[in-house]
Tab-separated table of C-alpha atoms in Angstrom:
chain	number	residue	atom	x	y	z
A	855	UNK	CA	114.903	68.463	98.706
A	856	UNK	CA	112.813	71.163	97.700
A	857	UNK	CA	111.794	72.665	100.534
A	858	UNK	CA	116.044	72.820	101.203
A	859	UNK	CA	116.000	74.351	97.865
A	860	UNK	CA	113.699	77.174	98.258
A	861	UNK	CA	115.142	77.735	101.756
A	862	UNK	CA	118.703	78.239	100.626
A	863	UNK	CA	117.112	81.318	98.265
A	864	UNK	CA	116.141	83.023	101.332
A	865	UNK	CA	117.829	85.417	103.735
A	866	UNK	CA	115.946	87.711	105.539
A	867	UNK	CA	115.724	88.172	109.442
A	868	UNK	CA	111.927	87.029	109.550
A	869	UNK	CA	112.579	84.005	108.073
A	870	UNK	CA	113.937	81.002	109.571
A	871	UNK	CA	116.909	80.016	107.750
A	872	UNK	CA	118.390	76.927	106.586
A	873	UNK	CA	122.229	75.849	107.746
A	874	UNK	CA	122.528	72.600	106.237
A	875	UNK	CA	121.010	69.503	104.448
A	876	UNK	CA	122.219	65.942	105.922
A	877	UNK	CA	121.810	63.885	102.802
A	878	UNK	CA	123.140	60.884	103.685
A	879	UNK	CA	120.526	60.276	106.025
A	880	UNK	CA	116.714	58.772	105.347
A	881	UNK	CA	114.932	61.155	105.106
A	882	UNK	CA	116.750	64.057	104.797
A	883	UNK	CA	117.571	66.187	107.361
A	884	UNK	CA	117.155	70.039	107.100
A	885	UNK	CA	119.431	71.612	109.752
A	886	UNK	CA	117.968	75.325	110.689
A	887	UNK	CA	118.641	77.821	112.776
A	888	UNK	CA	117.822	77.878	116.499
A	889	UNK	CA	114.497	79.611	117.674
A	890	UNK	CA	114.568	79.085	121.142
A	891	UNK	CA	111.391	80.578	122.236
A	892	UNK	CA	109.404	78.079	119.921
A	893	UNK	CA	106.092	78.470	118.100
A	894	UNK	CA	103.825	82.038	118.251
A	895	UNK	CA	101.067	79.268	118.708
A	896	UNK	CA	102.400	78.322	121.968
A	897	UNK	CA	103.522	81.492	123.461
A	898	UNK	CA	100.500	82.886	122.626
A	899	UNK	CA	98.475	80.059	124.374
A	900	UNK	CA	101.054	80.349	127.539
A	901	UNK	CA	100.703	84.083	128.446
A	902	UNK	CA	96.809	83.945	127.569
A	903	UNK	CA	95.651	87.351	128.695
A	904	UNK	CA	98.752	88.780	129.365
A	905	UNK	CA	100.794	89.711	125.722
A	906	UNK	CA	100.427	93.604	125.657
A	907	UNK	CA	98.651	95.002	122.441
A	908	UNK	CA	102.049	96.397	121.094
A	909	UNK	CA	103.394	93.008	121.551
A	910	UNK	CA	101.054	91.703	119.141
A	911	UNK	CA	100.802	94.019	117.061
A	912	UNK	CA	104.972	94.054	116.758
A	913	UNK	CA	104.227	90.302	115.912
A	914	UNK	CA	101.353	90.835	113.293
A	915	UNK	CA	104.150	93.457	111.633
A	916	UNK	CA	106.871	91.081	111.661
A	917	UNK	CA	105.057	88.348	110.369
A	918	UNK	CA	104.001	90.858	107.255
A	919	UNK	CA	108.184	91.931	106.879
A	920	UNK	CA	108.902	88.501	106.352
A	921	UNK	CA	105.885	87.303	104.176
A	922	UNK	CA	106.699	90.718	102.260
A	923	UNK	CA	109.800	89.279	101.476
A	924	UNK	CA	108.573	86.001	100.151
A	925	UNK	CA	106.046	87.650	97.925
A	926	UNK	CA	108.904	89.569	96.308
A	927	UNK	CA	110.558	86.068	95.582
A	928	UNK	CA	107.404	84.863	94.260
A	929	UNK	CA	106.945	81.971	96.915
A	930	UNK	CA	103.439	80.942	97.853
A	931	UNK	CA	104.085	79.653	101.447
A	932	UNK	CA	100.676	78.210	101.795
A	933	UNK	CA	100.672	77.497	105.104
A	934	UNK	CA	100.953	80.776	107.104
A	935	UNK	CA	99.341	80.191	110.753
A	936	UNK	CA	100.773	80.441	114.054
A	937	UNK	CA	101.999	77.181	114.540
A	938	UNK	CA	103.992	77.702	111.426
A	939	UNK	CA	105.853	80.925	112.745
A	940	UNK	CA	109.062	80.487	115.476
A	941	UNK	CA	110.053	82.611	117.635
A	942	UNK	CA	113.607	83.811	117.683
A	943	UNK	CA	115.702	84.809	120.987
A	944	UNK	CA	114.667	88.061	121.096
A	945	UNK	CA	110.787	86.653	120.553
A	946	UNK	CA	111.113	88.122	116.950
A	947	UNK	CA	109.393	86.394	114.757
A	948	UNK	CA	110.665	83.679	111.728
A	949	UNK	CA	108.345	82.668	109.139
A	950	UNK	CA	108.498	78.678	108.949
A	951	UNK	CA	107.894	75.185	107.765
A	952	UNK	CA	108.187	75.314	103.500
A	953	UNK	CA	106.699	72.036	103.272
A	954	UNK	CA	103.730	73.082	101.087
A	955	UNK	CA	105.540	76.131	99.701
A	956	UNK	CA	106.169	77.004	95.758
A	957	UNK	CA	107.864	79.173	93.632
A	958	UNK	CA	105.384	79.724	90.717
A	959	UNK	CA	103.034	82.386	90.174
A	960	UNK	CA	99.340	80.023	90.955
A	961	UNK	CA	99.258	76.780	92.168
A	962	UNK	CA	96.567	74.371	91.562
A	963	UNK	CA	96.906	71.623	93.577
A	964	UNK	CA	94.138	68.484	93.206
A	965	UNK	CA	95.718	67.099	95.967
A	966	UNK	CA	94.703	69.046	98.373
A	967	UNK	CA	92.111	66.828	100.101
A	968	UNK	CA	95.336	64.351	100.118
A	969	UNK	CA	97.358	67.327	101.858
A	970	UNK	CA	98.229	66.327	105.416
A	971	UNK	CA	99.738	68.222	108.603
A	972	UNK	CA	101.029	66.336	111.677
A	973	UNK	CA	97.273	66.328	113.236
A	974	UNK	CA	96.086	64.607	109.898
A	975	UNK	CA	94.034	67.362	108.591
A	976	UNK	CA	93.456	69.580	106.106
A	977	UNK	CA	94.035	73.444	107.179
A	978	UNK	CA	90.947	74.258	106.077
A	979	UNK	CA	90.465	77.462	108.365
A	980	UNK	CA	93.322	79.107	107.016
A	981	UNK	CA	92.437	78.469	103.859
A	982	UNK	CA	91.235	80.988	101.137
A	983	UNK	CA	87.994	80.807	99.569
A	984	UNK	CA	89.258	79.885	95.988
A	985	UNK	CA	91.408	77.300	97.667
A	986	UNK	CA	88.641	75.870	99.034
A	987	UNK	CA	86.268	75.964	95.800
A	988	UNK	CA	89.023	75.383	93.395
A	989	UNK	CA	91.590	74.309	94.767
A	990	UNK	CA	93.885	77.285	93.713
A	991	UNK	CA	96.697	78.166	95.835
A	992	UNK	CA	98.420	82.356	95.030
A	993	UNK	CA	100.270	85.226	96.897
A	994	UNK	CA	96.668	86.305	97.102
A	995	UNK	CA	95.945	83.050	99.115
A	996	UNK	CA	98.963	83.539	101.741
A	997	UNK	CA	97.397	87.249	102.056
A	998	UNK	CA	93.816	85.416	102.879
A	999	UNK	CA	95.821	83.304	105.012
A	1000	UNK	CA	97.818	85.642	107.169
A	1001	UNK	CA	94.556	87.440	107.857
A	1002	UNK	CA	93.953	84.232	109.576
A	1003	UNK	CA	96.987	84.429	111.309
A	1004	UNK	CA	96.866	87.852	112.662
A	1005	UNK	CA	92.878	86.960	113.786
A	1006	UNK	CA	95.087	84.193	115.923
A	1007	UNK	CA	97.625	86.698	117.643
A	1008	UNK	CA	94.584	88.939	118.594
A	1009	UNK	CA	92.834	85.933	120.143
A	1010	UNK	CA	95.557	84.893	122.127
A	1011	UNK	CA	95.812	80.943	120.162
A	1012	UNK	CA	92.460	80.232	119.799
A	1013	UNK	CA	91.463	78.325	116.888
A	1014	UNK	CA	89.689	80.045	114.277
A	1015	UNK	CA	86.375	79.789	113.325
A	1016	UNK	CA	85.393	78.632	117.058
A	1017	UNK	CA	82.731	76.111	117.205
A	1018	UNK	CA	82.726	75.157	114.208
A	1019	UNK	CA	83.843	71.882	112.424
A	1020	UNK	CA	85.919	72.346	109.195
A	1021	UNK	CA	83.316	70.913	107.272
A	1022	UNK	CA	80.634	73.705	108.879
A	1023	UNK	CA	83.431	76.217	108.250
A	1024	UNK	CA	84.098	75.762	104.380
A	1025	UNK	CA	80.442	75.936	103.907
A	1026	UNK	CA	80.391	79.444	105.562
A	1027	UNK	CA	83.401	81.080	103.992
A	1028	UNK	CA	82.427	79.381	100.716
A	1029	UNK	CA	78.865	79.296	100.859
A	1030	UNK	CA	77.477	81.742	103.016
A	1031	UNK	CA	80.718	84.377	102.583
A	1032	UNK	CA	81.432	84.490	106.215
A	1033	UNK	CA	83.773	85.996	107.961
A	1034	UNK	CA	85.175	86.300	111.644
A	1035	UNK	CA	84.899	89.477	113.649
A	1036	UNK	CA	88.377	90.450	114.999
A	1037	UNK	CA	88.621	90.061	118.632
A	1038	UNK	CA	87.519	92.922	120.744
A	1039	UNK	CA	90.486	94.483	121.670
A	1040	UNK	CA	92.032	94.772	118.195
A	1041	UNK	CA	92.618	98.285	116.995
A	1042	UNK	CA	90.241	99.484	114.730
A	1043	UNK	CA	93.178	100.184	112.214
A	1044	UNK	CA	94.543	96.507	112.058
A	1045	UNK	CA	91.020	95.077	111.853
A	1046	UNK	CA	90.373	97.039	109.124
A	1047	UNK	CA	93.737	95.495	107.691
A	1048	UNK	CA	92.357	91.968	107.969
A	1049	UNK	CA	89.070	92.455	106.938
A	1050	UNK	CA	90.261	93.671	103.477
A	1051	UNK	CA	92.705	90.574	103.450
A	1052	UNK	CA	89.203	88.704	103.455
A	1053	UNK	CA	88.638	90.133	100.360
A	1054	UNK	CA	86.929	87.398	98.513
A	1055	UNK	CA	87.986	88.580	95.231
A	1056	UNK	CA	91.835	88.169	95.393
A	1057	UNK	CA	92.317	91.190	93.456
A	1058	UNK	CA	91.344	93.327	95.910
A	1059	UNK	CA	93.284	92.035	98.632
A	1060	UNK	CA	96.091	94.186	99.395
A	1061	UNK	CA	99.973	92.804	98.876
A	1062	UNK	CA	101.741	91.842	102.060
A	1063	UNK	CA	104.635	94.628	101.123
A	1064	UNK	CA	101.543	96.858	101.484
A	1065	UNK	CA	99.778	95.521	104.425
A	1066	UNK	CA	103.315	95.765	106.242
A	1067	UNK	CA	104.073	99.038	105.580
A	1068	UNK	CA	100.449	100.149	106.924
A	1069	UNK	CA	100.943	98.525	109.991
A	1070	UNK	CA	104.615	99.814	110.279
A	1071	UNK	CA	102.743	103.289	110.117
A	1072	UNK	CA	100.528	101.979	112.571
A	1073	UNK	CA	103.013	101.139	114.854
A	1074	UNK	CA	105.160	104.417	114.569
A	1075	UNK	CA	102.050	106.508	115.395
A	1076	UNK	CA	101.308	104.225	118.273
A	1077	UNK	CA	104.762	105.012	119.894
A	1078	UNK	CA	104.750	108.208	119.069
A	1079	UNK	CA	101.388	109.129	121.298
A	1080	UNK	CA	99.714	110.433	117.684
């Protein structure tokens, strides 16, 4: 019930929203709108090679609109990654699945090693690194996190961190303060963009209403030839 209930708060075109709530069913059932083009995880894995640069960066904007939105209504998603965003029929993006999300300022969750997706693990490389260390989930996470996400869109799917285990990978963001070079092709300006998302002070990570107006900008001077 309280994923319904932070769902029904919400109403904004890059988020998926929420119909219905079968109660009288176990478990409940949350009836959502129709995103007939699926996961960004997917498509992005299908046409491999082939999604044109303005493509993804229309999806890394979207995906900032809608995460914008939810930092204005003080929701920590805490689970921003591909899989987790649906496409719509016009392949816009809708920010999804609220099972882990919250409506309070910080979140500090001990049971996060307890924490389980579908594949039965841990998300650990999405994850920021105060999450990791301390377990500490803020807007300032989701902002580490969608850095993550956009890394994704630029690599076509791949998983992050490639080659490395999630234990090997918590020791280098935590440890070792590593952090992934964007993919080749990424425009200077929307690397630049993720890199300070990897902030590893969370102050100094910029707000998602910020980060999507700079890439709004980016993408108005793009069609424009400037």
């Amino acid at each position: 019930m309280k994923e319904a209930r932070l769902m029904r708060k919400y109403n904004h075109k890059h988020v998926v929203k929420i119909l219905g709530v079968a109660v009288h069913e176990h478990p409940l059932m949350l009836v959502m709108e129709v995103c007939p083009n699926g996961s960004l995880l997917s498509y992005l894995r299908k046409n491999k090679g082939s999604t044109p640069l303005s493509e993804k960066l229309r999806f890394s904007t979207e995906a900032s609109d809608g995460l914008a939105y939810l930092e204005k209504k003080l929701c920590i998603h805490r689970d921003i990654a591909a899989r987790n965003c649906l496409l719509g029929a016009k392949y816009e993006i809708k920010i999804a699945d609220f099972g882990m999300s919250d409506d309070k300022v910080i979140v500090h969750d001990d049971t996060l090693e307890k924490a389980r997706l579908p594949c039965g693990s841990v998300p650990v490389k999405w994850l920021a690194p105060e999450t990791l260390q301390d377990k500490i989930y803020s807007l300032k996470t989701d902002v580490w996190s969608y850095g993550v996400l956009v890394w994704e869109i630029y690599a076509d799917g791949a998983e992050p961190y490639p080659g490395l285990t999630r234990l090997q990978t918590r020791a280098k963001i935590v440890v070792q303060n590593y952090r992934m070079e964007m993919p080749k092709d990424t425009p200077k300006s929307v690397a630049d963009i993720v890199y300070s998302c990897w902030e590893k002070d969370p102050a100094r990570r910029p707000e998602m209403s910020r980060i999507f107006r700079m890439l709004r900008e980016i993408g108005e001077r793009s069609r424009s030839g400037n």
